[in-house]
mmCIF file of C-alpha atoms in Angstrom:
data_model
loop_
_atom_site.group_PDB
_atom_site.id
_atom_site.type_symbol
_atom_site.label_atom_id
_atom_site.label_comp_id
_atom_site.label_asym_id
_atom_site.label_seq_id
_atom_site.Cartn_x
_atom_site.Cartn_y
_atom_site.Cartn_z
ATOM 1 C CA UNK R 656 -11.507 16.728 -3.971
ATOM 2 C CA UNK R 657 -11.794 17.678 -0.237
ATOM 3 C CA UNK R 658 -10.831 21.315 0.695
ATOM 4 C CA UNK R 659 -9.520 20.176 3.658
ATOM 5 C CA UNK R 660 -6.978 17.618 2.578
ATOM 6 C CA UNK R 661 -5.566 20.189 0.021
ATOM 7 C CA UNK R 662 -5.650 22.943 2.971
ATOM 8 C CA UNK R 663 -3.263 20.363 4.229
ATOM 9 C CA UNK R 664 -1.337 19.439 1.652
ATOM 10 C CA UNK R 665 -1.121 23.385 0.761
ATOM 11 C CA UNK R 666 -0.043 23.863 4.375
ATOM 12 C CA UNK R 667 2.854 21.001 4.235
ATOM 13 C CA UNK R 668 3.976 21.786 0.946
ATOM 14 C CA UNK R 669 5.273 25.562 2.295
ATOM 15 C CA UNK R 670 6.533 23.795 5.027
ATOM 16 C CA UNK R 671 8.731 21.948 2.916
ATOM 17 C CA UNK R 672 9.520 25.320 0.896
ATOM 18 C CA UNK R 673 10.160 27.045 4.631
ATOM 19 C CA UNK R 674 12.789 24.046 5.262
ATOM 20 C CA UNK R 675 14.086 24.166 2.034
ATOM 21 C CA UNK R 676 15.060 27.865 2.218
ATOM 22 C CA UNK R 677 15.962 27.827 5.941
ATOM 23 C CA UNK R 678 19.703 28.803 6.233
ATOM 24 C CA UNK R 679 19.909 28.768 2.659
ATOM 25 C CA UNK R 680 22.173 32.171 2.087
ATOM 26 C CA UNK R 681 24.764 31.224 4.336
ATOM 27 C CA UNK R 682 24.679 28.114 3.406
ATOM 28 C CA UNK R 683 25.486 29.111 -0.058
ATOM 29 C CA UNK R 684 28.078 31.487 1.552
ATOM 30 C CA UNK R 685 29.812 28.420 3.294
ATOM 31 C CA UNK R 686 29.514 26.496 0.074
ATOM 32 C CA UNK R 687 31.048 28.812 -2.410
ATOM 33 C CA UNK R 688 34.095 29.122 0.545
ATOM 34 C CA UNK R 689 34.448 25.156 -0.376
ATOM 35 C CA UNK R 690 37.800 24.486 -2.128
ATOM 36 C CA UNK R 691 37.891 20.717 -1.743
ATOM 37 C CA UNK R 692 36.130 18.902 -3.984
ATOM 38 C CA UNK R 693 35.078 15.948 -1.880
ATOM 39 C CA UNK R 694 33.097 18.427 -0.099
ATOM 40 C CA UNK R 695 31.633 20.345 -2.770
ATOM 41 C CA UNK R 696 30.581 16.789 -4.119
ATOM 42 C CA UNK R 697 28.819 15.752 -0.770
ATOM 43 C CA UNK R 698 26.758 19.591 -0.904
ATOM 44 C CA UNK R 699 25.732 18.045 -4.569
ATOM 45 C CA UNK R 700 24.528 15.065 -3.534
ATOM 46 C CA UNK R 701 23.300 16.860 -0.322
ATOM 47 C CA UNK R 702 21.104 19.543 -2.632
ATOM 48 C CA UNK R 703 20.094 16.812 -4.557
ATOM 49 C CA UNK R 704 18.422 14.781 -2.000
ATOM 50 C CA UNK R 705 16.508 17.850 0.223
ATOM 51 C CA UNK R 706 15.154 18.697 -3.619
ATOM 52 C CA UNK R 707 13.897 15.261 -4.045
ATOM 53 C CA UNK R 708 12.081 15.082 -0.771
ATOM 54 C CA UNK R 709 10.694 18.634 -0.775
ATOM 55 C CA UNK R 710 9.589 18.851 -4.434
ATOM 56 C CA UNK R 711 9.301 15.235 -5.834
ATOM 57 C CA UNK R 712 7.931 13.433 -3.119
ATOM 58 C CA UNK R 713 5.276 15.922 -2.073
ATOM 59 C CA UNK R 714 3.717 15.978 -5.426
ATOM 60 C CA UNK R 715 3.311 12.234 -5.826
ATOM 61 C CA UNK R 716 1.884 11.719 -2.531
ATOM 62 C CA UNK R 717 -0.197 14.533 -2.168
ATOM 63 C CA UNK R 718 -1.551 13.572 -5.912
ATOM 64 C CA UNK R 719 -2.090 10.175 -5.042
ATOM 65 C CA UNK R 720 -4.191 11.130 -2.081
ATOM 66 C CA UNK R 721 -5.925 13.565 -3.628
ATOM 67 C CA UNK R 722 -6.853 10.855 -6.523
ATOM 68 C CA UNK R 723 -5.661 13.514 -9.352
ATOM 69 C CA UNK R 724 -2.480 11.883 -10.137
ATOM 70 C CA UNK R 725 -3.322 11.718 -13.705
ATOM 71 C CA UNK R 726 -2.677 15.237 -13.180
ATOM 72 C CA UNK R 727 1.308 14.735 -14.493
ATOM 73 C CA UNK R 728 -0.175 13.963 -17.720
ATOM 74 C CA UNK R 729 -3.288 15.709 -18.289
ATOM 75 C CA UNK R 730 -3.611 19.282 -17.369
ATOM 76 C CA UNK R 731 -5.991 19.854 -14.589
ATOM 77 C CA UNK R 732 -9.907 21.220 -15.381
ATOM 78 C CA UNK R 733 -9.508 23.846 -12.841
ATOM 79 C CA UNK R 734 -6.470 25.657 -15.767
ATOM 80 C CA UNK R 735 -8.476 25.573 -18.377
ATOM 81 C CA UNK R 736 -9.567 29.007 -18.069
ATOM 82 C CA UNK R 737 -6.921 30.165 -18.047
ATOM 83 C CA UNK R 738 -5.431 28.016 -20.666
ATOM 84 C CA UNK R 739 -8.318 29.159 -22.948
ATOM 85 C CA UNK R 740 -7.023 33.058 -22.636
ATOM 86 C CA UNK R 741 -3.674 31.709 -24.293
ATOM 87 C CA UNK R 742 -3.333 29.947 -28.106
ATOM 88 C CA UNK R 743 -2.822 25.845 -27.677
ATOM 89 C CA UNK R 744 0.567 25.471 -29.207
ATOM 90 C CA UNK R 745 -0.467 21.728 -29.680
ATOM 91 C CA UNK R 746 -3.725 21.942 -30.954
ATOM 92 C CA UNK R 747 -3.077 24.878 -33.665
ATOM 93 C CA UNK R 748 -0.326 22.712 -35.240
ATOM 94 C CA UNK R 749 0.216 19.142 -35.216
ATOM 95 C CA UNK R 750 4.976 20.024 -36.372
ATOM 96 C CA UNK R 751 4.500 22.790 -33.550
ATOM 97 C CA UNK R 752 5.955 20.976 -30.406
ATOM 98 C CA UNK R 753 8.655 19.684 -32.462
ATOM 99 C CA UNK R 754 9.517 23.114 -33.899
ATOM 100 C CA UNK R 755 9.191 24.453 -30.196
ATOM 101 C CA UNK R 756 11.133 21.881 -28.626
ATOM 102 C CA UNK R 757 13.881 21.952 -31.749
ATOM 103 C CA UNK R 758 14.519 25.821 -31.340
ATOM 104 C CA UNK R 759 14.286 25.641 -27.837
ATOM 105 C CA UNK R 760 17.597 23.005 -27.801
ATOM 106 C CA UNK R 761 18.864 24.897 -30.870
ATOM 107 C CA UNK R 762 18.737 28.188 -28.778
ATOM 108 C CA UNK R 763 20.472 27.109 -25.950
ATOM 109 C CA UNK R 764 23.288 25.958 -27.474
ATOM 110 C CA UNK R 765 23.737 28.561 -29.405
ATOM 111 C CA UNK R 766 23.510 30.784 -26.494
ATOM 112 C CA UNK R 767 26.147 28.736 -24.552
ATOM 113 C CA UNK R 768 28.856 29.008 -27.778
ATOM 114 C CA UNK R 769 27.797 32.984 -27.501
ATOM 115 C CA UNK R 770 28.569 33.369 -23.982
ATOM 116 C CA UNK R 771 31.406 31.404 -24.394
ATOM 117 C CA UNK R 772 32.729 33.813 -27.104
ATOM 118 C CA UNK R 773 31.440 37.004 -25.864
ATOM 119 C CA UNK R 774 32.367 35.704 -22.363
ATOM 120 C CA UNK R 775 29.693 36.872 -20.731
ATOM 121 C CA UNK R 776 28.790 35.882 -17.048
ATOM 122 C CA UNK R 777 25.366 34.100 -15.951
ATOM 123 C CA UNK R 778 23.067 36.158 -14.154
ATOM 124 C CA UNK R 779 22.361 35.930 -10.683
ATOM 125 C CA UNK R 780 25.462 34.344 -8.168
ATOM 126 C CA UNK R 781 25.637 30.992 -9.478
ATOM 127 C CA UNK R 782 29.243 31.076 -10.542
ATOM 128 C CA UNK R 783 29.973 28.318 -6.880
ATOM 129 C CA UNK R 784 27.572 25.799 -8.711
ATOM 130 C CA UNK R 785 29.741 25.394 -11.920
ATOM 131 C CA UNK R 786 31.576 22.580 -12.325
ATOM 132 C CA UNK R 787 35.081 22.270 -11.632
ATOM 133 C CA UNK R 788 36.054 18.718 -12.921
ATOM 134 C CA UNK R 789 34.557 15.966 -14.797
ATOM 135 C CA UNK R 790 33.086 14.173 -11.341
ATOM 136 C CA UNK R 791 31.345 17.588 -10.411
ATOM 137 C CA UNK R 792 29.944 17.529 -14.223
ATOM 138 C CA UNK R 793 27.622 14.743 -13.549
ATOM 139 C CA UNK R 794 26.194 16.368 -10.260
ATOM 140 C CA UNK R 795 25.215 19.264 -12.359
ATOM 141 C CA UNK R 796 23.570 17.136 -15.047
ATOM 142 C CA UNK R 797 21.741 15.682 -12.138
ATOM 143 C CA UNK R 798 20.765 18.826 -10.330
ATOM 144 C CA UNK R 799 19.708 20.316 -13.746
ATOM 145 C CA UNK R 800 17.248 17.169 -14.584
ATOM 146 C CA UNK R 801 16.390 17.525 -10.851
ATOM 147 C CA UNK R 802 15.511 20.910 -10.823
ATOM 148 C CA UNK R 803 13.515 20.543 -14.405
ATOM 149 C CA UNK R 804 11.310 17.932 -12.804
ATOM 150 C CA UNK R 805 10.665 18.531 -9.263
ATOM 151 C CA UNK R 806 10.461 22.038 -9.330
ATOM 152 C CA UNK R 807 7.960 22.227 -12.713
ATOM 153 C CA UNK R 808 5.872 19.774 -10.938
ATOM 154 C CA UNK R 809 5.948 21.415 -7.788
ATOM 155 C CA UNK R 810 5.735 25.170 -9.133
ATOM 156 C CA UNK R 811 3.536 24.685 -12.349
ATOM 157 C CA UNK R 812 1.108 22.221 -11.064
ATOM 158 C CA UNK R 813 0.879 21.109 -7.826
ATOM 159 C CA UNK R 814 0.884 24.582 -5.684
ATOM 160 C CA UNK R 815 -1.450 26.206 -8.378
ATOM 161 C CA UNK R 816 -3.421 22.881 -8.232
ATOM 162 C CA UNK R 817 -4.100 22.878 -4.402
ATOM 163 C CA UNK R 818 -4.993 26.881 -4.536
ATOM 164 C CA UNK R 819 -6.800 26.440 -7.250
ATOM 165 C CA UNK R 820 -9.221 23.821 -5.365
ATOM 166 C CA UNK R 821 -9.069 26.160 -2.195
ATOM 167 C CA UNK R 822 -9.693 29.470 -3.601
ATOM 168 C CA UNK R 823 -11.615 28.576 -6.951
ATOM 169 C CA UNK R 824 -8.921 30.505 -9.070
ATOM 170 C CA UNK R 825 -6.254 29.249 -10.130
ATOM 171 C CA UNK R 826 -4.712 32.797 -11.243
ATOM 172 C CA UNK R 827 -4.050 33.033 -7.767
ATOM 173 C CA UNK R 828 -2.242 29.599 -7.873
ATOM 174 C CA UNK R 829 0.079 30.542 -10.628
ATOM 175 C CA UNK R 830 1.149 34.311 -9.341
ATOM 176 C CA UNK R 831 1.886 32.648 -5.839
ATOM 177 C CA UNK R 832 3.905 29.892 -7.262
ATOM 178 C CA UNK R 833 5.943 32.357 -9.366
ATOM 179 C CA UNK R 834 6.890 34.708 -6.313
ATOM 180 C CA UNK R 835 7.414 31.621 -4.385
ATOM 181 C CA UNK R 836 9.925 30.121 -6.957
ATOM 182 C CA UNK R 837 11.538 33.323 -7.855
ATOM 183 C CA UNK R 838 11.990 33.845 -3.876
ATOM 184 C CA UNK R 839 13.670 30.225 -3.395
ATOM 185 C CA UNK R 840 16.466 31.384 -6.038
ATOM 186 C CA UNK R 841 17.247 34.453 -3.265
ATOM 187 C CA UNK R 842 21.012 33.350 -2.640
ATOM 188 C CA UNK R 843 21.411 34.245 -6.273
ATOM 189 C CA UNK R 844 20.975 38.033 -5.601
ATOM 190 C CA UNK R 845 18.726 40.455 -7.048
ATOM 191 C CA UNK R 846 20.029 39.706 -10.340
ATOM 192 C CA UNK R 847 19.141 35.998 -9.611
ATOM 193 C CA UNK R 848 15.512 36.585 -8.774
ATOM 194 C CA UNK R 849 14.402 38.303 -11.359
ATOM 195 C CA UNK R 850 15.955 36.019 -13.837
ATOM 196 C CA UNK R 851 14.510 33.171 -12.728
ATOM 197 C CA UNK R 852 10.970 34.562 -11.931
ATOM 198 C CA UNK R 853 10.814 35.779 -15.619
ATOM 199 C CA UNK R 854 11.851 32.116 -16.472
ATOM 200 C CA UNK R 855 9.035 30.944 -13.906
ATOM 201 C CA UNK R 856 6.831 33.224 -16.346
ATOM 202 C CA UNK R 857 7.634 31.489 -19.176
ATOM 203 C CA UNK R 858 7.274 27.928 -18.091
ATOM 204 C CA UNK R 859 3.938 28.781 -16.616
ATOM 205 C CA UNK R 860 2.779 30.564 -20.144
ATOM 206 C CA UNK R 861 4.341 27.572 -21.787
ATOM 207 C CA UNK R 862 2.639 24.972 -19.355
ATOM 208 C CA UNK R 863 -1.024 26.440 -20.223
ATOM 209 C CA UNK R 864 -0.304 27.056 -23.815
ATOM 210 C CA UNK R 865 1.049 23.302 -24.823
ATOM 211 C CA UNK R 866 -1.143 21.560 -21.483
ATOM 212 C CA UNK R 867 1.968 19.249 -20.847
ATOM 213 C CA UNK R 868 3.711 19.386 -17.924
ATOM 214 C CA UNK R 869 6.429 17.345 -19.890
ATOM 215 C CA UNK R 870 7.004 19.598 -22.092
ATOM 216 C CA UNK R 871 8.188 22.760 -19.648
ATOM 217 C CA UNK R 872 10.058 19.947 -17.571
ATOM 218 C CA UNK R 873 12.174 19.645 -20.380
ATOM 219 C CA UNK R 874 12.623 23.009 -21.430
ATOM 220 C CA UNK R 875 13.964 23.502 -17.476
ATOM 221 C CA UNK R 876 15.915 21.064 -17.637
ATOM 222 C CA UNK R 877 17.716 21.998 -20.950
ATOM 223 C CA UNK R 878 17.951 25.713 -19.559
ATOM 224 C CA UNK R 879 19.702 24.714 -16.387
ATOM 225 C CA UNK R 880 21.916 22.024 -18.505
ATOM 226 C CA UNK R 881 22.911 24.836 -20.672
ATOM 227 C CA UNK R 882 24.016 26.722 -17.763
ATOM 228 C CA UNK R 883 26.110 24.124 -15.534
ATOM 229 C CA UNK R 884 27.466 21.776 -18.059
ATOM 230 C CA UNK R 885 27.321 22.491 -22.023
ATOM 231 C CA UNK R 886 28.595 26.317 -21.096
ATOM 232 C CA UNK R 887 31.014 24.945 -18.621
ATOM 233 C CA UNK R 888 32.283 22.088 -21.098
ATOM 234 C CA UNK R 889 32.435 24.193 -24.225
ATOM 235 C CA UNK R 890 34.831 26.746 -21.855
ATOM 236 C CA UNK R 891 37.146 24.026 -21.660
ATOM 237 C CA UNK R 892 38.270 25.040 -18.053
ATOM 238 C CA UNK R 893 36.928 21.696 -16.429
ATOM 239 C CA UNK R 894 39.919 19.563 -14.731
ATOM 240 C CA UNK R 895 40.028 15.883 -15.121
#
């Protein structure tokens, strides 16, 4: 793999980041002042696109040219080090991915009836993203499914990939990615961060533990679906 090249591609890939976040809290401040929901539709679809070209498309291209784009399915040599310092969920126990996965989708909805009950309030300023009606419901679903895949494979592999084959460790891959990704969830407040770098933490230990990007794609996804559309739907506050 040529340095250079994945210099560039390193260099590119926090431009798109850069873009991404440009503007973003008052954006999100002119967002959550949306009452219409043609408009607040449009910011979905909006969101849903700038994700897709700054997290999605980067990765496949810059895999493809870097002739690694087995990659999404096989975890990179330059991990294993790493992934050696942590127990292989997949290895020790053929049931274990299915327990993992089961009480993973068992805990979040068991979590979403308990904050519905106990009423508690997400953490971090997301309460603007929730749904309002059943046509914002499927934007959700989509940015959810969005997020779990694009950001995973932008966060978990493909930044911690390129430093990895730059600097020689990819420890310094992972702990950049995971201040990078907890700073991108900024317009959430303090609150916001935090929560989602310690979530960042836990898809990376996840990632090196089970070596399947899959796997912590999922587990996103399900988080952020438990968040803007079973929690939302189980309140029974949507409008039709």
């Amino acid at each position: 793999m040529s340095p250079i090249l994945a210099a560039l591609l390193l260099l590119a890939a926090l431009g798109g980041v850069w873009w991404f976040q440009k503007g973003d809290l008052g954006e999100y401040r002119r967002f959550k002042a949306l009452n219409d929901g043609h408009s607040r539709r449009m910011r979905f679809r909006l969101w849903l696109v700038r994700a897709a070209l700054v997290f999605v498309v980067p990765v496949g291209i810059g895999l493809a040219l870097l002739g690694r784009l087995a990659a999404l399915v096989t975890m990179p040599g330059e991990f294993a080090p790493l992934s050696a310092l942590l127990p292989s969920v997949l290895a020790s126990d053929d049931g274990a991915l299915g327990l993992l996965l089961g009480g993973a989708v068992g805990g979040l909805v068991v979590g979403a009836v308990l904050a519905r009950v106990l009423k508690r309030r997400p953490l971090g300023d997301v309460s603007a993203l929730l749904p309002r009606d059943r046509r914002e419901l499927k934007y959700a679903a989509a940015l959810s499914v969005m997020a779990g895949i694009g950001e995973e494979a932008f966060f978990r592999l493909y930044l911690p990939l390129l430093v990895a084959v730059l600097t020689g460790q990819a420890w310094i891959g992972f702990l950049a990615s995971l201040v990078l990704f907890g700073a991108m969830h900024r317009y959430q407040g303090w609150a916001g961060i935090l929560a989602t770098t310690a979530l960042g933490a836990v898809m990376t230990g996840l990632y090196l533990m089970t070596g399947s990007l899959w796997v912590v794609m999922l587990v996103h996804a399900l988080v952020d679906l438990n968040g803007l559309v079973v929690t939302p739907l189980l309140g029974g506050g949507l409008k039709r």
